[in-house]
Coordinates of C-alpha atoms and ligand atoms in Angstrom, one line a residue:
M29 CA -32.2 -38.0 -11.8
V30 CA -30.2 -37.8 -8.6
G31 CA -32.6 -35.9 -6.3
E32 CA -33.5 -32.7 -8.2
R33 CA -30.6 -33.0 -10.6
I34 CA -31.2 -33.5 -14.3
V35 CA -29.2 -35.7 -16.7
N36 CA -27.1 -32.9 -18.1
F37 CA -26.2 -32.9 -21.8
N38 CA -25.1 -29.2 -21.8
A39 CA -22.2 -28.4 -24.2
G40 CA -20.5 -26.0 -21.8
P41 CA -20.6 -25.0 -19.1
A42 CA -21.4 -28.6 -18.6
A43 CA -21.9 -31.4 -16.0
I44 CA -19.4 -31.7 -13.2
P45 CA -18.9 -35.1 -11.4
L46 CA -21.4 -35.2 -8.6
S47 CA -18.7 -36.3 -6.1
V48 CA -16.7 -33.2 -7.0
L49 CA -19.7 -31.0 -6.3
E50 CA -20.3 -32.8 -3.0
K51 CA -16.7 -32.4 -1.9
A52 CA -16.9 -28.7 -2.8
R53 CA -20.1 -28.3 -0.8
Q54 CA -18.6 -30.0 2.1
E55 CA -15.6 -27.7 2.0
L56 CA -17.5 -24.6 1.1
L57 CA -17.5 -22.9 4.5
N58 CA -14.2 -24.1 5.7
A59 CA -11.7 -25.4 3.2
H60 CA -8.6 -27.3 4.4
G61 CA -9.1 -26.2 8.0
A62 CA -8.5 -22.5 7.0
G63 CA -11.7 -21.3 8.5
M64 CA -12.9 -19.9 5.3
S65 CA -14.0 -20.8 1.8
V66 CA -11.5 -21.1 -1.1
M67 CA -13.2 -18.0 -2.5
E68 CA -12.3 -16.0 0.5
M69 CA -8.6 -16.9 0.6
S70 CA -5.7 -14.8 -0.6
H71 CA -4.4 -16.2 -3.8
R72 CA -0.9 -15.8 -2.3
S73 CA -1.7 -17.7 1.0
P74 CA 0.0 -21.0 1.8
E75 CA -3.4 -22.6 1.7
F76 CA -4.1 -21.6 -1.9
K77 CA -0.5 -22.3 -2.9
D78 CA -1.2 -25.9 -1.8
I79 CA -4.4 -25.9 -3.8
I80 CA -2.9 -24.7 -7.1
E81 CA 0.1 -26.9 -6.7
R82 CA -2.1 -29.9 -6.3
A83 CA -4.2 -28.9 -9.3
E84 CA -1.0 -28.6 -11.4
A85 CA 0.3 -31.9 -10.1
G86 CA -3.0 -33.6 -11.0
V87 CA -2.9 -32.2 -14.5
R88 CA 0.7 -33.4 -14.9
K89 CA 0.0 -36.9 -13.5
N90 CA -3.2 -37.6 -15.4
F91 CA -2.0 -36.2 -18.7
S92 CA 1.7 -37.3 -18.3
V93 CA 3.1 -33.8 -18.8
S94 CA 6.9 -33.7 -18.7
D95 CA 9.0 -30.9 -17.1
D96 CA 9.7 -29.5 -20.5
Y97 CA 6.2 -28.1 -20.4
A98 CA 4.6 -25.4 -18.3
V99 CA 1.1 -25.9 -17.0
L100 CA -0.7 -22.6 -16.7
F101 CA -4.1 -21.6 -15.3
L102 CA -5.2 -18.5 -17.2
Q103 CA -8.3 -16.4 -17.7
G104 CA -10.0 -15.0 -20.8
G105 CA -11.4 -18.3 -21.9
A106 CA -10.2 -20.4 -24.9
S107 CA -11.0 -17.3 -26.9
L108 CA -8.1 -15.3 -25.5
Q109 CA -5.8 -18.2 -26.6
F110 CA -7.0 -17.6 -30.2
A111 CA -5.1 -14.3 -29.9
M112 CA -2.3 -15.2 -27.4
V113 CA -1.1 -18.1 -29.4
P114 CA -0.3 -16.1 -32.6
M115 CA 0.9 -13.1 -30.5
N116 CA 3.5 -15.3 -28.7
L117 CA 4.4 -18.0 -31.2
C118 CA 4.5 -16.3 -34.6
Q119 CA 8.0 -15.8 -36.0
E120 CA 9.0 -13.1 -38.3
G121 CA 8.2 -13.9 -42.0
K122 CA 6.9 -17.4 -41.2
P123 CA 3.3 -18.2 -41.9
V124 CA 0.9 -20.0 -39.7
D125 CA -0.7 -23.2 -41.0
M126 CA -4.3 -23.5 -40.0
I127 CA -6.5 -26.6 -40.3
H128 CA -10.0 -25.3 -40.6
T129 CA -12.7 -27.5 -39.2
G130 CA -15.5 -25.3 -37.9
A131 CA -16.7 -22.3 -36.0
W132 CA -13.9 -22.4 -33.4
T133 CA -11.1 -22.6 -35.9
K134 CA -12.8 -19.8 -37.8
K135 CA -12.4 -17.6 -34.8
A136 CA -8.8 -18.6 -34.3
I137 CA -8.1 -17.8 -38.0
T138 CA -9.5 -14.3 -37.6
E139 CA -7.1 -13.6 -34.8
V140 CA -4.1 -15.1 -36.6
K141 CA -4.7 -12.9 -39.6
K142 CA -4.3 -9.8 -37.4
V143 CA -0.7 -10.7 -36.6
A144 CA 0.7 -13.0 -39.2
E145 CA 0.4 -14.6 -42.6
M146 CA -2.3 -17.2 -42.4
R147 CA -2.1 -20.3 -44.7
L148 CA -5.1 -22.5 -45.0
A149 CA -3.4 -25.9 -44.7
A150 CA -6.8 -27.7 -45.1
S151 CA -10.5 -27.0 -44.7
S152 CA -13.6 -29.1 -44.5
E153 CA -15.9 -26.1 -45.1
A154 CA -17.1 -27.3 -48.5
D155 CA -18.6 -30.3 -46.7
K156 CA -20.2 -28.1 -44.0
F157 CA -17.6 -29.4 -41.5
T158 CA -19.2 -32.8 -41.4
R159 CA -15.8 -34.5 -41.6
L160 CA -12.2 -33.7 -40.9
P161 CA -9.6 -33.2 -43.7
A162 CA -7.9 -36.4 -44.6
K163 CA -4.2 -36.8 -44.0
D164 CA -3.3 -36.3 -47.7
E165 CA -5.5 -33.2 -47.9
I166 CA -3.4 -31.3 -45.3
Q167 CA -0.7 -29.3 -46.9
L168 CA 1.8 -28.1 -44.4
S169 CA 4.7 -25.7 -45.1
S170 CA 8.1 -26.6 -43.6
D171 CA 8.8 -23.0 -42.7
A172 CA 5.6 -22.4 -40.7
S173 CA 5.7 -20.8 -37.2
Y174 CA 3.3 -23.5 -36.1
V175 CA 0.4 -25.7 -37.2
Y176 CA -3.0 -25.2 -35.6
C177 CA -5.9 -27.6 -35.2
C178 CA -9.0 -28.0 -33.0
S179 CA -9.1 -31.6 -31.6
N180 CA -12.8 -31.8 -31.1
N181 CA -15.3 -29.5 -32.9
T182 CA -18.0 -28.9 -30.3
I183 CA -20.6 -27.6 -32.7
F184 CA -20.1 -29.9 -35.7
G185 CA -19.4 -33.1 -33.7
T186 CA -16.1 -34.1 -35.3
Q187 CA -13.0 -35.3 -33.4
Y188 CA -9.5 -36.3 -34.6
R189 CA -8.6 -40.0 -33.9
Q190 CA -5.1 -39.2 -35.1
F191 CA -3.6 -35.8 -35.0
P192 CA -1.9 -34.3 -38.0
D193 CA 1.8 -35.0 -38.2
S194 CA 3.5 -31.6 -38.2
G195 CA 7.0 -32.9 -38.2
D196 CA 9.4 -30.5 -36.5
V197 CA 6.9 -27.6 -36.7
P198 CA 5.1 -27.2 -33.3
L199 CA 1.5 -28.5 -33.3
I200 CA -1.0 -26.3 -31.4
A201 CA -4.3 -27.7 -30.4
D202 CA -7.5 -26.3 -29.0
M203 CA -8.7 -29.2 -26.8
S204 CA -11.4 -27.2 -25.1
S205 CA -14.0 -29.9 -25.6
D206 CA -12.1 -33.1 -25.3
I207 CA -9.2 -32.6 -23.0
F208 CA -8.8 -35.4 -20.5
S209 CA -11.3 -37.5 -22.3
R210 CA -8.6 -39.8 -23.6
K211 CA -4.8 -40.3 -23.6
V212 CA -2.8 -37.9 -25.6
D213 CA 0.9 -37.9 -26.3
V214 CA 1.6 -34.4 -25.1
S215 CA 5.2 -34.5 -26.4
R216 CA 3.8 -34.2 -30.0
F217 CA 2.4 -30.7 -29.2
G218 CA 3.9 -27.3 -28.8
L219 CA 0.9 -26.0 -26.9
I220 CA -2.4 -27.3 -25.9
F221 CA -5.2 -25.1 -24.5
A222 CA -8.7 -25.7 -23.1
G223 CA -11.4 -23.7 -21.5
A224 CA -12.3 -25.5 -18.3
Q225 CA -16.0 -25.5 -18.6
K226 CA -16.5 -28.9 -20.3
N227 CA -14.2 -31.6 -19.0
L228 CA -12.2 -29.7 -16.3
G229 CA -14.6 -27.8 -14.1
P230 CA -16.3 -24.4 -14.1
A231 CA -15.9 -21.5 -16.6
G232 CA -13.4 -18.9 -15.7
V233 CA -10.1 -20.7 -16.0
T234 CA -8.3 -21.9 -19.1
L235 CA -5.7 -24.6 -19.0
V236 CA -2.6 -24.0 -21.1
I237 CA 0.1 -26.6 -21.5
L238 CA 3.1 -25.1 -23.3
R239 CA 6.6 -26.3 -24.2
K240 CA 8.7 -23.9 -22.2
D241 CA 11.1 -23.0 -25.0
L242 CA 8.3 -21.7 -27.2
A243 CA 7.4 -19.0 -24.6
E244 CA 10.7 -17.4 -25.4
R245 CA 9.6 -16.6 -29.0
A246 CA 7.4 -13.7 -27.8
S247 CA 8.6 -10.1 -28.2
E248 CA 9.3 -8.4 -24.8
T249 CA 7.2 -5.5 -26.2
L250 CA 4.0 -7.5 -26.0
P251 CA 1.9 -6.4 -23.0
S252 CA 3.2 -8.4 -20.1
I253 CA -0.2 -10.0 -19.3
L254 CA -0.3 -11.4 -22.8
Q255 CA 3.1 -13.1 -22.7
Y256 CA 3.1 -16.7 -21.6
R257 CA 6.6 -15.9 -20.2
S258 CA 5.0 -13.7 -17.5
H259 CA 2.6 -16.4 -16.4
I260 CA 5.3 -19.1 -16.3
K261 CA 7.5 -16.8 -14.2
A262 CA 4.6 -16.0 -11.8
G263 CA 3.4 -19.6 -11.5
S264 CA 0.0 -18.6 -12.9
L265 CA -0.3 -15.9 -10.2
F266 CA 0.7 -12.9 -12.4
N267 CA -2.6 -11.4 -11.3
T268 CA -5.3 -12.6 -9.0
A269 CA -6.1 -16.1 -10.3
P270 CA -9.6 -17.5 -10.6
T271 CA -9.0 -19.3 -7.3
F272 CA -12.3 -21.2 -6.9
A273 CA -12.2 -22.5 -10.5
I274 CA -8.7 -23.7 -10.1
Y275 CA -9.7 -25.5 -6.9
I276 CA -12.5 -27.3 -8.7
V277 CA -10.1 -28.3 -11.5
G278 CA -7.9 -29.8 -8.8
L279 CA -10.9 -31.8 -7.4
V280 CA -11.7 -33.0 -11.0
M281 CA -8.1 -34.2 -11.3
D282 CA -8.5 -36.2 -8.1
W283 CA -11.7 -37.6 -9.5
I284 CA -10.1 -38.6 -12.8
A285 CA -7.4 -40.5 -10.9
S286 CA -9.9 -42.2 -8.7
E287 CA -11.9 -43.3 -11.8
G288 CA -8.8 -45.1 -13.1
G289 CA -7.2 -42.3 -15.0
L290 CA -7.5 -41.6 -18.8
D291 CA -7.3 -45.2 -19.8
A292 CA -10.5 -45.9 -17.9
L293 CA -12.2 -42.7 -19.0
E294 CA -11.3 -43.2 -22.6
K295 CA -12.8 -46.7 -22.5
R296 CA -16.0 -45.4 -20.9
N297 CA -16.2 -42.5 -23.3
E298 CA -16.0 -44.9 -26.3
E299 CA -18.7 -47.1 -24.7
K300 CA -21.0 -44.1 -24.1
A301 CA -20.6 -42.7 -27.6
A302 CA -21.1 -46.2 -29.2
L303 CA -24.4 -46.6 -27.3
L304 CA -25.7 -43.3 -28.6
Y305 CA -24.4 -43.6 -32.2
D306 CA -25.8 -47.1 -32.4
A307 CA -29.2 -45.8 -31.3
I308 CA -29.1 -43.0 -33.9
D309 CA -27.9 -45.4 -36.7
A310 CA -30.5 -48.1 -35.8
T311 CA -33.4 -46.4 -37.6
N312 CA -34.0 -43.8 -40.3
F313 CA -35.8 -41.6 -37.8
Y314 CA -32.6 -40.2 -36.5
N315 CA -29.5 -39.4 -38.5
C316 CA -26.0 -38.2 -37.8
P317 CA -24.6 -36.1 -40.6
V318 CA -20.9 -36.6 -39.5
A319 CA -18.6 -39.0 -41.4
K320 CA -18.4 -42.2 -39.2
A321 CA -14.6 -42.1 -39.0
D322 CA -14.6 -38.6 -37.6
R323 CA -17.5 -38.7 -35.2
S324 CA -16.9 -37.1 -31.8
R325 CA -17.1 -39.1 -28.6
M326 CA -17.9 -35.9 -26.8
N327 CA -20.5 -34.0 -28.8
V328 CA -23.0 -36.2 -30.6
V329 CA -24.9 -34.1 -33.2
Y330 CA -27.9 -35.5 -34.9
R331 CA -31.2 -34.7 -36.6
I332 CA -34.7 -36.1 -36.7
Q333 CA -35.8 -37.0 -40.2
D334 CA -33.0 -35.1 -41.8
G335 CA -34.1 -31.8 -40.1
N336 CA -37.7 -32.0 -39.2
E337 CA -37.7 -28.9 -37.0
E338 CA -41.2 -29.4 -35.6
L339 CA -40.3 -32.8 -34.3
E340 CA -36.9 -31.6 -33.1
K341 CA -38.6 -28.9 -31.1
K342 CA -41.0 -31.5 -29.6
F343 CA -38.0 -33.8 -28.8
I344 CA -36.2 -31.0 -26.9
A345 CA -39.3 -30.0 -24.9
E346 CA -40.3 -33.6 -24.0
S347 CA -36.8 -34.7 -23.2
K348 CA -36.4 -31.7 -20.9
A349 CA -39.7 -32.6 -19.2
A350 CA -38.3 -36.1 -18.7
G351 CA -35.2 -34.7 -16.9
L352 CA -32.8 -34.8 -19.9
G353 CA -31.4 -31.3 -20.3
G354 CA -29.3 -29.5 -22.9
L355 CA -30.1 -31.5 -26.0
K356 CA -30.7 -28.6 -28.3
G357 CA -28.1 -28.2 -31.1
H358 CA -25.9 -25.1 -31.3
R359 CA -27.9 -22.1 -32.5
S360 CA -25.8 -21.9 -35.7
V361 CA -26.6 -25.4 -36.9
G362 CA -29.9 -26.4 -35.2
G363 CA -30.9 -30.0 -34.7
L364 CA -29.9 -32.0 -31.6
R365 CA -26.7 -32.4 -29.7
A366 CA -25.8 -34.5 -26.7
S367 CA -22.6 -33.4 -25.1
I368 CA -21.4 -36.4 -23.2
Y369 CA -18.2 -35.3 -21.5
N370 CA -16.4 -37.2 -18.7
A371 CA -19.0 -36.5 -16.1
M372 CA -21.8 -38.1 -18.1
T373 CA -22.5 -41.6 -16.9
V374 CA -23.3 -44.7 -18.9
E375 CA -26.6 -44.7 -17.1
G376 CA -27.3 -41.2 -18.3
I377 CA -26.7 -42.3 -21.9
K378 CA -29.0 -45.3 -21.4
Q379 CA -31.8 -43.0 -20.2
L380 CA -31.4 -40.9 -23.3
V381 CA -31.4 -43.9 -25.6
D382 CA -34.6 -45.2 -23.9
F383 CA -36.2 -41.8 -24.4
M384 CA -35.2 -41.7 -28.0
K385 CA -36.7 -45.2 -28.6
E386 CA -40.0 -44.1 -27.0
F387 CA -40.0 -40.9 -29.0
T388 CA -39.6 -42.8 -32.2
R389 CA -42.4 -45.2 -31.3
K390 CA -44.8 -42.3 -30.7
N391 CA -43.7 -40.1 -33.6
G392 CA -41.9 -42.3 -36.2
Ligands
PMP416 N1 -12.9 -23.8 -28.6 C1 -13.8 -24.7 -28.5 C2 -13.5 -26.1 -29.2 C3 -15.0 -24.5 -27.8 O1 -15.9 -25.5 -27.7 C4 -15.2 -23.3 -27.2 C5 -16.5 -22.9 -26.4 N2 -17.5 -23.7 -26.6 C6 -14.3 -22.3 -27.3 C7 -13.1 -22.6 -28.0 C8 -14.4 -20.9 -26.8 O2 -14.3 -21.0 -25.4 P1 -14.5 -19.7 -24.4 O3 -15.9 -19.4 -24.5 O4 -14.0 -20.3 -23.1 O5 -13.6 -18.6 -24.9

């Protein structure tokens, strides 16, 4: 623990790097010499313009985003993107190819069906989403409007190592729970979106990275606020933006750069995940149901004795008392889940591993 702070394994909203919080605290009353907090500034002031431009520049630099892409800070969470993506990118008479890998793609599928023909390109539902569809199981149509996938399945703990190859059809990815955790070749995607509340900062802002030409697919009859085009034109200030959240995203971008960028973070995230999976695999007391090749480095889901709910309850209560918070699995699947996003330190993982060993000794 750092002072009163717990080791935070929450799935989202989730831990934010301590130095970012400290900087925000330092600037809370008087940001950038403006004599006020970022929360109190006009979103159209020069001070805020500087903040949002720096946040965008940070995104572009850390993620190597070219000028062919727009970087947008929107609202409505990742969930609004489930609807905005099909509303903007579907083309007349062309289906949408969906790769179904869990609860979040299910929600996205529901929204696609409202506006277009949905084709299930692959699904791992029969295996309870404990793996991702293999390359040869994914059946893509050459005439699709786009192909959709979720890069990291927050609830089921799977994550693509290699993204599906969609050829000339734009690939769309929900990267809510692993964006900026590793290097990604943005040029392979038509659109990437992510709610901020895991790896980017606080809830309330959604990052959208979109190939600019695709924004032109939308009908002008779509409500303006639902068109990417409007947000591109307005530089994410179509309406009052979530200013404080964007400011924190900017600080997180500075933090990522200061940590050595995505190369360094990816390496650390691999190391963290390996420490934890090794501890799970070391005994029969814990088990991870996810296929090894598809295991997430962000959300580690596991069970005690294949689902001993009594012991899992005890684990959650005792870990919390020991200063390790947020280890309860998602309510839809139960069990345990450690969300170990960028802000989680190697030291935090070691504390969890030590706790797990001690818990096994007492209860195994
Ligand atoms: N996609 C993924 C992968 C998520 O993990 C979540 C939230 N946990 C969402 C979408 C939905 O995000 P929001 O609540 O911001 O709409």
